[in-house]
Amino acid sequence: CIGSKKGEIRLYDEIGKNAKNLLRCYGDSIIGIDVTQNGKYILATCERYLLFIDIVPKNNPEFTGFTVNIKKDSPSPKTLKIKPIDIAKYHLENATFTPAKFNIGKEGEDSIITSLGEYIVIWNLKKIKKGILDDYRIKKVSQVIIENQFKYNKNQVVVTMPNNLGIQNQKKFFSP
């Protein structure tokens, strides 16, 4: 799976072959891509929003866009954005997203993590699948965030900052 500066996503089933599918999104540069372990969902990061894309064909649920052409069943991305009220509250007018990631574990993914400046943002994947796109948690840390991710098969957040590395239980991280 590869994202482009033109806002396109190409899905490959094999290295050295042509892409199985080309998804044209909104035209903004894709700065990060992640895929769920089962290959059913793609998460594309743009500077101002995230795109969540279901790539399972409606008429062939046992396949994905990596294995069959889904042009007829072209998916509509769900756009994940920070609410304008939070942009103003946290002064995020000029902040850009770091590449977003799914958490990975034995039970499958249930969250998405990204950051904007000094703020970690986590979305609930189950809610996104139901169409609830603006329900996220946001928390300030001590410095600008360079990278963020979940610890494998743990409910922990790993945050890399210029002079610090933080690892904390996800629930504690977002408790008051």
PDB file of N, CA and C in Angstrom, residues 82-122:
ATOM      1  N   ILE A  82     -10.171  17.110  13.521  1.00  0.00           N
ATOM      2  CA  ILE A  82     -10.345  17.717  14.833  1.00  0.00           C
ATOM      3  C   ILE A  82     -11.451  18.764  14.692  1.00  0.00           C
ATOM      4  N   LYS A  83     -12.362  18.784  15.660  1.00  0.00           N
ATOM      5  CA  LYS A  83     -13.475  19.733  15.628  1.00  0.00           C
ATOM      6  C   LYS A  83     -12.950  21.176  15.708  1.00  0.00           C
ATOM      7  N   PRO A  84     -13.592  22.092  14.999  1.00  0.00           N
ATOM      8  CA  PRO A  84     -13.157  23.504  15.033  1.00  0.00           C
ATOM      9  C   PRO A  84     -13.045  24.062  16.457  1.00  0.00           C
ATOM     10  N   ILE A  85     -13.952  23.663  17.337  1.00  0.00           N
ATOM     11  CA  ILE A  85     -13.893  24.163  18.715  1.00  0.00           C
ATOM     12  C   ILE A  85     -12.601  23.720  19.407  1.00  0.00           C
ATOM     13  N   ASP A  86     -12.135  22.487  19.113  1.00  0.00           N
ATOM     14  CA  ASP A  86     -10.885  22.000  19.700  1.00  0.00           C
ATOM     15  C   ASP A  86      -9.666  22.634  19.039  1.00  0.00           C
ATOM     16  N   ILE A  87      -9.759  22.921  17.748  1.00  0.00           N
ATOM     17  CA  ILE A  87      -8.662  23.609  17.066  1.00  0.00           C
ATOM     18  C   ILE A  87      -8.428  24.961  17.730  1.00  0.00           C
ATOM     19  N   ALA A  88      -9.510  25.677  18.020  1.00  0.00           N
ATOM     20  CA  ALA A  88      -9.392  26.980  18.686  1.00  0.00           C
ATOM     21  C   ALA A  88      -8.938  26.818  20.142  1.00  0.00           C
ATOM     22  N   LYS A  89      -9.541  25.883  20.859  1.00  0.00           N
ATOM     23  CA  LYS A  89      -9.229  25.671  22.285  1.00  0.00           C
ATOM     24  C   LYS A  89      -7.759  25.325  22.506  1.00  0.00           C
ATOM     25  N   TYR A  90      -7.199  24.449  21.655  1.00  0.00           N
ATOM     26  CA  TYR A  90      -5.823  23.979  21.828  1.00  0.00           C
ATOM     27  C   TYR A  90      -4.829  24.698  20.912  1.00  0.00           C
ATOM     28  N   HIS A  91      -5.286  25.722  20.186  1.00  0.00           N
ATOM     29  CA  HIS A  91      -4.416  26.511  19.296  1.00  0.00           C
ATOM     30  C   HIS A  91      -3.718  25.620  18.261  1.00  0.00           C
ATOM     31  N   LEU A  92      -4.501  24.845  17.534  1.00  0.00           N
ATOM     32  CA  LEU A  92      -3.971  23.893  16.557  1.00  0.00           C
ATOM     33  C   LEU A  92      -4.117  24.375  15.113  1.00  0.00           C
ATOM     34  N   GLU A  93      -4.338  25.661  14.928  1.00  0.00           N
ATOM     35  CA  GLU A  93      -4.590  26.206  13.601  1.00  0.00           C
ATOM     36  C   GLU A  93      -3.496  25.850  12.596  1.00  0.00           C
ATOM     37  N   ASN A  94      -2.245  25.820  13.019  1.00  0.00           N
ATOM     38  CA  ASN A  94      -1.132  25.552  12.115  1.00  0.00           C
ATOM     39  C   ASN A  94      -0.483  24.187  12.343  1.00  0.00           C
ATOM     40  N   ALA A  95      -1.027  23.398  13.241  1.00  0.00           N
ATOM     41  CA  ALA A  95      -0.445  22.081  13.537  1.00  0.00           C
ATOM     42  C   ALA A  95      -0.820  21.081  12.449  1.00  0.00           C
ATOM     43  N   THR A  96       0.093  20.156  12.189  1.00  0.00           N
ATOM     44  CA  THR A  96      -0.172  19.102  11.211  1.00  0.00           C
ATOM     45  C   THR A  96      -0.065  17.739  11.898  1.00  0.00           C
ATOM     46  N   PHE A  97      -0.814  16.785  11.368  1.00  0.00           N
ATOM     47  CA  PHE A  97      -0.822  15.441  11.936  1.00  0.00           C
ATOM     48  C   PHE A  97       0.510  14.732  11.702  1.00  0.00           C
ATOM     49  N   THR A  98       0.914  13.908  12.672  1.00  0.00           N
ATOM     50  CA  THR A  98       1.976  12.942  12.452  1.00  0.00           C
ATOM     51  C   THR A  98       1.310  11.704  11.852  1.00  0.00           C
ATOM     52  N   PRO A  99       2.057  10.836  11.165  1.00  0.00           N
ATOM     53  CA  PRO A  99       1.432   9.641  10.589  1.00  0.00           C
ATOM     54  C   PRO A  99       0.650   8.838  11.636  1.00  0.00           C
ATOM     55  N   ALA A 100      -0.619   8.624  11.347  1.00  0.00           N
ATOM     56  CA  ALA A 100      -1.511   7.908  12.261  1.00  0.00           C
ATOM     57  C   ALA A 100      -1.291   6.411  12.130  1.00  0.00           C
ATOM     58  N   LYS A 101      -1.577   5.697  13.236  1.00  0.00           N
ATOM     59  CA  LYS A 101      -1.383   4.252  13.258  1.00  0.00           C
ATOM     60  C   LYS A 101      -2.532   3.565  13.986  1.00  0.00           C
ATOM     61  N   PHE A 102      -2.818   2.344  13.548  1.00  0.00           N
ATOM     62  CA  PHE A 102      -3.729   1.475  14.276  1.00  0.00           C
ATOM     63  C   PHE A 102      -2.946   0.839  15.416  1.00  0.00           C
ATOM     64  N   ASN A 103      -3.638   0.516  16.515  1.00  0.00           N
ATOM     65  CA  ASN A 103      -2.976  -0.318  17.509  1.00  0.00           C
ATOM     66  C   ASN A 103      -3.034  -1.754  16.986  1.00  0.00           C
ATOM     67  N   ILE A 104      -2.083  -2.569  17.360  1.00  0.00           N
ATOM     68  CA  ILE A 104      -2.026  -3.946  16.875  1.00  0.00           C
ATOM     69  C   ILE A 104      -1.954  -4.876  18.073  1.00  0.00           C
ATOM     70  N   GLY A 105      -2.735  -5.925  18.020  1.00  0.00           N
ATOM     71  CA  GLY A 105      -2.712  -6.916  19.086  1.00  0.00           C
ATOM     72  C   GLY A 105      -3.390  -8.194  18.655  1.00  0.00           C
ATOM     73  N   LYS A 106      -3.393  -9.157  19.534  1.00  0.00           N
ATOM     74  CA  LYS A 106      -3.979 -10.463  19.228  1.00  0.00           C
ATOM     75  C   LYS A 106      -5.468 -10.373  18.942  1.00  0.00           C
ATOM     76  N   GLU A 107      -6.146  -9.427  19.561  1.00  0.00           N
ATOM     77  CA  GLU A 107      -7.599  -9.279  19.410  1.00  0.00           C
ATOM     78  C   GLU A 107      -7.980  -8.381  18.237  1.00  0.00           C
ATOM     79  N   GLY A 108      -7.008  -7.879  17.499  1.00  0.00           N
ATOM     80  CA  GLY A 108      -7.295  -6.965  16.403  1.00  0.00           C
ATOM     81  C   GLY A 108      -7.211  -5.516  16.870  1.00  0.00           C
ATOM     82  N   GLU A 109      -7.402  -4.615  15.962  1.00  0.00           N
ATOM     83  CA  GLU A 109      -7.270  -3.197  16.251  1.00  0.00           C
ATOM     84  C   GLU A 109      -8.562  -2.628  16.822  1.00  0.00           C
ATOM     85  N   ASP A 110      -8.416  -1.669  17.757  1.00  0.00           N
ATOM     86  CA  ASP A 110      -9.609  -1.000  18.281  1.00  0.00           C
ATOM     87  C   ASP A 110      -9.412   0.505  18.445  1.00  0.00           C
ATOM     88  N   SER A 111      -8.205   1.006  18.114  1.00  0.00           N
ATOM     89  CA  SER A 111      -7.931   2.432  18.264  1.00  0.00           C
ATOM     90  C   SER A 111      -7.009   2.927  17.160  1.00  0.00           C
ATOM     91  N   ILE A 112      -7.030   4.251  16.981  1.00  0.00           N
ATOM     92  CA  ILE A 112      -6.128   4.944  16.063  1.00  0.00           C
ATOM     93  C   ILE A 112      -5.440   6.035  16.867  1.00  0.00           C
ATOM     94  N   ILE A 113      -4.128   6.184  16.676  1.00  0.00           N
ATOM     95  CA  ILE A 113      -3.373   7.220  17.378  1.00  0.00           C
ATOM     96  C   ILE A 113      -2.665   8.119  16.369  1.00  0.00           C
ATOM     97  N   THR A 114      -2.615   9.404  16.688  1.00  0.00           N
ATOM     98  CA  THR A 114      -1.848  10.384  15.920  1.00  0.00           C
ATOM     99  C   THR A 114      -1.526  11.530  16.868  1.00  0.00           C
ATOM    100  N   SER A 115      -0.888  12.560  16.358  1.00  0.00           N
ATOM    101  CA  SER A 115      -0.631  13.730  17.192  1.00  0.00           C
ATOM    102  C   SER A 115      -0.615  14.984  16.337  1.00  0.00           C
ATOM    103  N   LEU A 116      -0.792  16.099  17.033  1.00  0.00           N
ATOM    104  CA  LEU A 116      -0.729  17.444  16.449  1.00  0.00           C
ATOM    105  C   LEU A 116       0.094  18.289  17.407  1.00  0.00           C
ATOM    106  N   GLY A 117       1.299  18.654  17.013  1.00  0.00           N
ATOM    107  CA  GLY A 117       2.131  19.471  17.904  1.00  0.00           C
ATOM    108  C   GLY A 117       2.415  18.756  19.206  1.00  0.00           C
ATOM    109  N   GLU A 118       1.929  19.322  20.320  1.00  0.00           N
ATOM    110  CA  GLU A 118       2.132  18.750  21.653  1.00  0.00           C
ATOM    111  C   GLU A 118       0.942  17.894  22.113  1.00  0.00           C
ATOM    112  N   TYR A 119       0.050  17.563  21.216  1.00  0.00           N
ATOM    113  CA  TYR A 119      -1.177  16.865  21.593  1.00  0.00           C
ATOM    114  C   TYR A 119      -1.277  15.483  20.953  1.00  0.00           C
ATOM    115  N   ILE A 120      -1.561  14.487  21.778  1.00  0.00           N
ATOM    116  CA  ILE A 120      -1.863  13.129  21.312  1.00  0.00           C
ATOM    117  C   ILE A 120      -3.367  13.077  21.063  1.00  0.00           C
ATOM    118  N   VAL A 121      -3.764  12.410  19.989  1.00  0.00           N
ATOM    119  CA  VAL A 121      -5.181  12.239  19.671  1.00  0.00           C
ATOM    120  C   VAL A 121      -5.436  10.753  19.416  1.00  0.00           C
ATOM    121  N   ILE A 122      -6.475  10.223  20.072  1.00  0.00           N
ATOM    122  CA  ILE A 122      -6.834   8.808  19.894  1.00  0.00           C
ATOM    123  C   ILE A 122      -8.319   8.702  19.564  1.00  0.00           C
TER     124      ILE A 122
END
